[in-house]
CSV table of C-alpha atoms in Angstrom, one decimal:
chain,number,residue,atom,x,y,z
A,262,GLY,CA,4.0,15.8,17.8
A,263,ALA,CA,4.8,15.4,21.5
A,264,GLY,CA,8.6,15.6,21.2
A,265,VAL,CA,11.4,16.9,19.1
A,266,SER,CA,11.5,15.2,15.7
A,267,GLN,CA,14.6,14.9,13.6
A,268,SER,CA,14.9,13.6,10.0
A,269,PRO,CA,16.4,11.6,8.5
A,270,SER,CA,17.4,9.2,11.4
A,271,ASN,CA,20.3,8.0,9.4
A,272,LYS,CA,22.1,9.5,6.4
A,273,VAL,CA,25.0,8.0,4.4
A,274,THR,CA,26.6,10.3,1.9
A,275,GLU,CA,29.7,10.4,-0.2
A,276,LYS,CA,32.5,12.8,0.6
A,277,GLY,CA,32.1,16.1,-1.1
A,278,LYS,CA,28.3,16.0,-1.2
A,279,ASP,CA,26.0,18.4,0.6
A,280,VAL,CA,23.5,17.2,3.2
A,281,GLU,CA,20.5,18.8,5.0
A,282,LEU,CA,19.3,17.7,8.4
A,283,ARG,CA,15.9,18.7,9.7
A,284,CYS,CA,14.6,19.4,13.2
A,285,ASP,CA,11.0,20.0,14.2
A,286,PRO,CA,11.0,21.4,17.8
A,287,ILE,CA,8.2,21.0,20.3
A,288,SER,CA,5.4,23.4,19.5
A,289,GLY,CA,5.8,26.7,21.4
A,290,HIS,CA,9.4,26.2,22.2
A,291,THR,CA,11.3,29.4,21.3
A,292,ALA,CA,14.8,28.1,21.8
A,293,LEU,CA,16.4,25.6,19.5
A,294,TYR,CA,19.9,24.1,19.7
A,295,TRP,CA,22.0,21.9,17.4
A,296,TYR,CA,24.7,19.7,19.0
A,297,ARG,CA,27.1,17.2,17.5
A,298,GLN,CA,28.1,14.0,19.2
A,299,SER,CA,31.1,12.1,17.8
A,300,LEU,CA,31.9,8.5,18.8
A,301,GLY,CA,33.3,8.4,22.3
A,302,GLN,CA,33.0,12.2,22.6
A,303,GLY,CA,30.9,14.6,24.6
A,304,LEU,CA,28.3,16.8,23.0
A,305,GLU,CA,29.7,19.7,21.0
A,306,PHE,CA,27.6,22.9,20.7
A,307,LEU,CA,27.0,24.0,17.2
A,308,ILE,CA,24.3,26.8,17.0
A,309,TYR,CA,21.5,28.3,19.0
A,310,PHE,CA,18.3,30.1,17.9
A,311,GLN,CA,16.2,32.1,20.3
A,312,GLY,CA,13.0,33.6,19.0
A,313,ASN,CA,13.7,36.3,16.4
A,314,SER,CA,17.2,37.1,17.8
A,315,ALA,CA,20.3,36.6,15.7
A,316,PRO,CA,21.5,33.0,16.1
A,317,ASP,CA,24.6,32.2,18.2
A,318,LYS,CA,26.8,30.5,15.6
A,319,SER,CA,29.9,30.4,17.7
A,320,GLY,CA,30.0,26.6,17.7
A,321,LEU,CA,30.0,26.0,14.0
A,322,PRO,CA,33.3,24.2,13.1
A,323,SER,CA,33.7,25.7,9.7
A,324,ASP,CA,32.0,27.8,7.0
A,325,ARG,CA,30.8,24.6,5.4
A,326,PHE,CA,28.2,24.4,8.2
A,327,SER,CA,25.1,26.6,8.2
A,328,ALA,CA,21.7,26.5,9.8
A,329,GLU,CA,18.5,28.4,9.5
A,330,ARG,CA,15.2,28.4,11.3
A,331,THR,CA,12.1,29.4,9.3
A,332,GLY,CA,9.1,31.0,11.0
A,333,GLY,CA,10.6,30.4,14.4
A,334,SER,CA,9.9,26.7,14.1
A,335,VAL,CA,11.5,24.1,11.9
A,336,SER,CA,15.3,24.3,11.6
A,337,THR,CA,17.6,22.9,8.9
A,338,LEU,CA,21.3,22.3,9.4
A,339,THR,CA,23.3,22.2,6.1
A,340,ILE,CA,26.7,20.7,5.7
A,341,GLN,CA,28.4,21.5,2.4
A,342,ARG,CA,31.1,19.5,0.8
A,343,THR,CA,31.0,16.9,3.5
A,344,GLN,CA,34.2,15.4,4.9
A,345,GLN,CA,34.8,12.1,6.7
A,346,GLU,CA,35.4,14.0,10.0
A,347,ASP,CA,31.8,15.3,9.8
A,348,SER,CA,30.6,11.8,10.6
A,349,ALA,CA,28.7,12.0,13.9
A,350,VAL,CA,25.3,12.1,15.4
A,351,TYR,CA,23.7,15.5,15.1
A,352,LEU,CA,21.2,16.2,17.9
A,353,CYS,CA,18.6,18.9,18.0
A,354,ALA,CA,17.0,20.2,21.2
A,355,SER,CA,14.4,22.8,22.1
A,356,SER,CA,13.3,24.5,25.2
A,357,LEU,CA,10.6,27.1,26.2
A,358,ASP,CA,13.3,29.8,26.6
A,359,ARG,CA,16.7,30.2,28.0
A,360,GLY,CA,15.4,31.0,31.5
A,361,ARG,CA,16.3,29.3,34.7
A,362,SER,CA,13.6,26.6,34.7
A,363,SER,CA,13.6,25.5,31.1
A,364,PRO,CA,15.0,22.0,30.5
A,365,LEU,CA,16.2,21.0,27.1
A,366,HIS,CA,14.3,18.3,25.2
A,367,PHE,CA,16.3,16.4,22.6
A,368,GLY,CA,15.4,14.6,19.5
A,369,ASN,CA,16.8,11.1,18.7
A,370,GLY,CA,19.3,12.6,16.4
A,371,THR,CA,20.5,12.1,12.8
A,372,ARG,CA,23.4,9.7,12.4
A,373,LEU,CA,25.5,11.0,9.5
A,374,THR,CA,28.1,8.8,7.9
A,375,VAL,CA,30.4,10.2,5.2
A,376,THR,CA,32.1,7.6,3.1
B,64,LYS,CA,35.8,28.6,29.5
B,65,GLN,CA,33.6,26.2,31.4
B,66,GLU,CA,34.7,22.6,31.6
B,67,VAL,CA,32.6,19.7,32.9
B,68,THR,CA,34.1,16.5,34.1
B,69,GLN,CA,32.3,13.3,34.9
B,70,ILE,CA,33.9,10.5,37.0
B,71,PRO,CA,33.9,7.6,36.6
B,72,ALA,CA,33.7,7.2,32.8
B,73,ALA,CA,32.1,3.7,33.3
B,74,LEU,CA,30.5,1.9,36.2
B,75,SER,CA,29.2,-1.6,36.6
B,76,VAL,CA,27.1,-2.6,39.6
B,77,PRO,CA,24.8,-5.5,40.6
B,78,GLU,CA,21.1,-4.9,40.7
B,79,GLY,CA,19.7,-3.4,43.9
B,80,GLU,CA,22.8,-1.3,44.8
B,81,ASN,CA,22.6,2.4,45.5
B,82,LEU,CA,25.1,4.4,43.5
B,83,VAL,CA,26.4,7.9,43.0
B,84,LEU,CA,27.6,9.5,39.8
B,85,ASN,CA,29.8,12.6,40.0
B,86,CYS,CA,29.9,15.8,37.9
B,87,SER,CA,32.3,18.7,38.5
B,88,PHE,CA,32.5,22.1,36.7
B,89,THR,CA,35.2,24.7,36.7
B,90,ASP,CA,33.1,27.9,36.6
B,91,SER,CA,30.6,28.3,39.4
B,92,ALA,CA,28.7,31.1,37.6
B,93,ILE,CA,25.9,28.9,36.4
B,94,TYR,CA,22.2,29.3,35.8
B,95,ASN,CA,21.3,25.7,36.3
B,96,LEU,CA,22.6,22.1,36.0
B,97,GLN,CA,20.8,19.4,34.2
B,98,TRP,CA,21.2,15.6,34.3
B,99,PHE,CA,20.3,13.5,31.3
B,100,ARG,CA,20.3,9.8,30.3
B,101,GLN,CA,21.1,8.6,26.9
B,102,ASP,CA,20.3,5.1,25.7
B,103,PRO,CA,22.3,3.6,22.8
B,104,GLY,CA,21.2,5.1,19.5
B,105,LYS,CA,18.9,7.5,21.1
B,106,GLY,CA,18.8,11.2,22.0
B,107,LEU,CA,19.0,12.6,25.5
B,108,THR,CA,16.2,12.3,28.1
B,109,SER,CA,16.1,15.0,30.7
B,110,LEU,CA,16.1,13.5,34.3
B,111,LEU,CA,16.5,16.4,36.7
B,112,LEU,CA,17.2,20.2,36.5
B,113,ILE,CA,18.6,22.0,39.5
B,114,GLN,CA,18.5,25.8,39.5
B,115,SER,CA,21.5,27.6,40.8
B,116,SER,CA,19.6,28.6,44.0
B,117,GLN,CA,18.7,25.0,44.8
B,118,ARG,CA,20.7,22.4,46.5
B,119,GLU,CA,18.8,19.3,45.3
B,120,GLN,CA,16.0,17.8,43.2
B,121,THR,CA,14.3,14.5,43.5
B,122,SER,CA,12.4,12.3,41.1
B,123,GLY,CA,11.5,8.8,42.1
B,124,ARG,CA,14.6,6.9,42.8
B,125,LEU,CA,16.8,9.7,41.6
B,126,ASN,CA,18.2,12.5,43.7
B,127,ALA,CA,20.5,15.2,42.3
B,128,SER,CA,22.5,17.6,44.5
B,129,LEU,CA,24.3,20.8,43.6
B,130,ASP,CA,27.1,22.5,45.5
B,131,LYS,CA,27.7,25.5,43.3
B,132,SER,CA,30.6,27.0,45.4
B,133,SER,CA,32.7,23.8,45.0
B,134,GLY,CA,31.6,23.2,41.5
B,135,ARG,CA,30.1,19.8,42.1
B,136,SER,CA,26.9,17.8,41.5
B,137,THR,CA,26.0,14.2,42.3
B,138,LEU,CA,23.3,12.0,40.9
B,139,TYR,CA,22.2,9.4,43.4
B,140,ILE,CA,20.3,6.3,42.1
B,141,ALA,CA,18.6,4.2,44.7
B,142,ALA,CA,17.9,0.5,44.3
B,143,SER,CA,19.4,0.3,40.8
B,144,GLN,CA,17.7,-1.8,38.2
B,145,PRO,CA,18.9,-3.3,34.8
B,146,GLY,CA,16.7,-0.7,33.1
B,147,ASP,CA,18.8,2.0,34.6
B,148,SER,CA,21.7,1.0,32.3
B,149,ALA,CA,22.5,3.9,30.1
B,150,THR,CA,25.0,6.8,29.8
B,151,TYR,CA,24.3,9.6,32.2
B,152,LEU,CA,25.4,13.1,31.3
B,153,CYS,CA,25.4,16.3,33.2
B,154,ALA,CA,25.3,19.7,31.6
B,155,VAL,CA,25.6,23.3,33.0
B,156,ARG,CA,24.2,26.5,31.7
B,157,GLY,CA,26.4,29.5,32.4
B,158,SER,CA,25.0,32.7,33.8
B,159,SER,CA,27.2,35.2,32.0
B,160,SER,CA,25.9,36.8,28.8
B,161,GLY,CA,28.1,34.8,26.5
B,162,SER,CA,27.6,31.4,28.1
B,163,ALA,CA,23.9,31.5,28.9
B,164,ARG,CA,23.0,30.5,25.4
B,165,GLN,CA,24.3,27.0,25.6
B,166,LEU,CA,24.8,24.0,27.8
B,167,THR,CA,28.3,22.6,28.4
B,168,PHE,CA,28.2,18.9,28.7
B,169,GLY,CA,30.4,16.3,30.4
B,170,SER,CA,31.4,13.3,28.5
B,171,GLY,CA,29.2,11.0,30.5
B,172,THR,CA,29.3,8.0,32.8
B,173,GLN,CA,28.3,4.7,31.2
B,174,LEU,CA,26.3,2.7,33.8
B,175,THR,CA,25.7,-1.0,33.6
B,176,VAL,CA,23.4,-2.6,36.1
B,177,LEU,CA,23.8,-6.4,36.2
B,178,PRO,CA,20.8,-8.6,36.8
C-alpha cells in the first residue's frame, strides 16, 4: 500500500487478556517506530527498529510490552495481561532511515480499550 | 532529557486570519524538527521537516521557522481555512547517539478555524 497500515483499527479487550497489534510500514522503509497516545497526552515513544540492528526498547513501560519485526518489514506489538491503564491509541510510524532528511509517516493507529 | 512545549494548547480564530503556532525545546542539539497535523481519530500527517542547518521551510500556505540556538520553532499558517482545524504537533529528533533514535513530541496545539 501507499501508506503505513495498522490493524485492527479498534480493539476492545478484557483486563488480563493479551493483545497483538500489527503494523505494515511503507515498503522500503528501514526504520519503524511505535508510539502510544493517551487521551489528552502527547505521544510517548515505545520502541524503535532500524534495519537489522538491535531495537531500542527504552520506551517500553513494563515487561508486559514486547515487539518484534519480522524480515525487516511487518511489526507486531504485544501487550500481555492488559491493564486498564494500557487503554490508548497505539501509533506506528516508518521512515527511510534515521538520517537528517527522513520524515516519519504514521499509520492511523489502533485504539485499544481495556475493560 | 529533551522537553518540547507547545503554546497555546488551544486556539480559535475566524476564517481568513493568519496565525502562528509556537514550539520550544530545551536541548538545542537536534537533527531536525518536524511539524505534523492530527485530525480526530487519525494518525499524524507530516507537514514540514526542517533540518538543523536550515532556518525555514515552506509548503503552500504553511511556513515553519527554526531558531536552534534559542530552542524555538514557529508554524505560520496564512489565510486560515476551516479545513485547517486540527491538532498541530511539533517533534524534534536529537543529534546525540542516544536521542537520535526517536522523536520527542510536544503535546500539541488544537486549532479551530471558524467559518
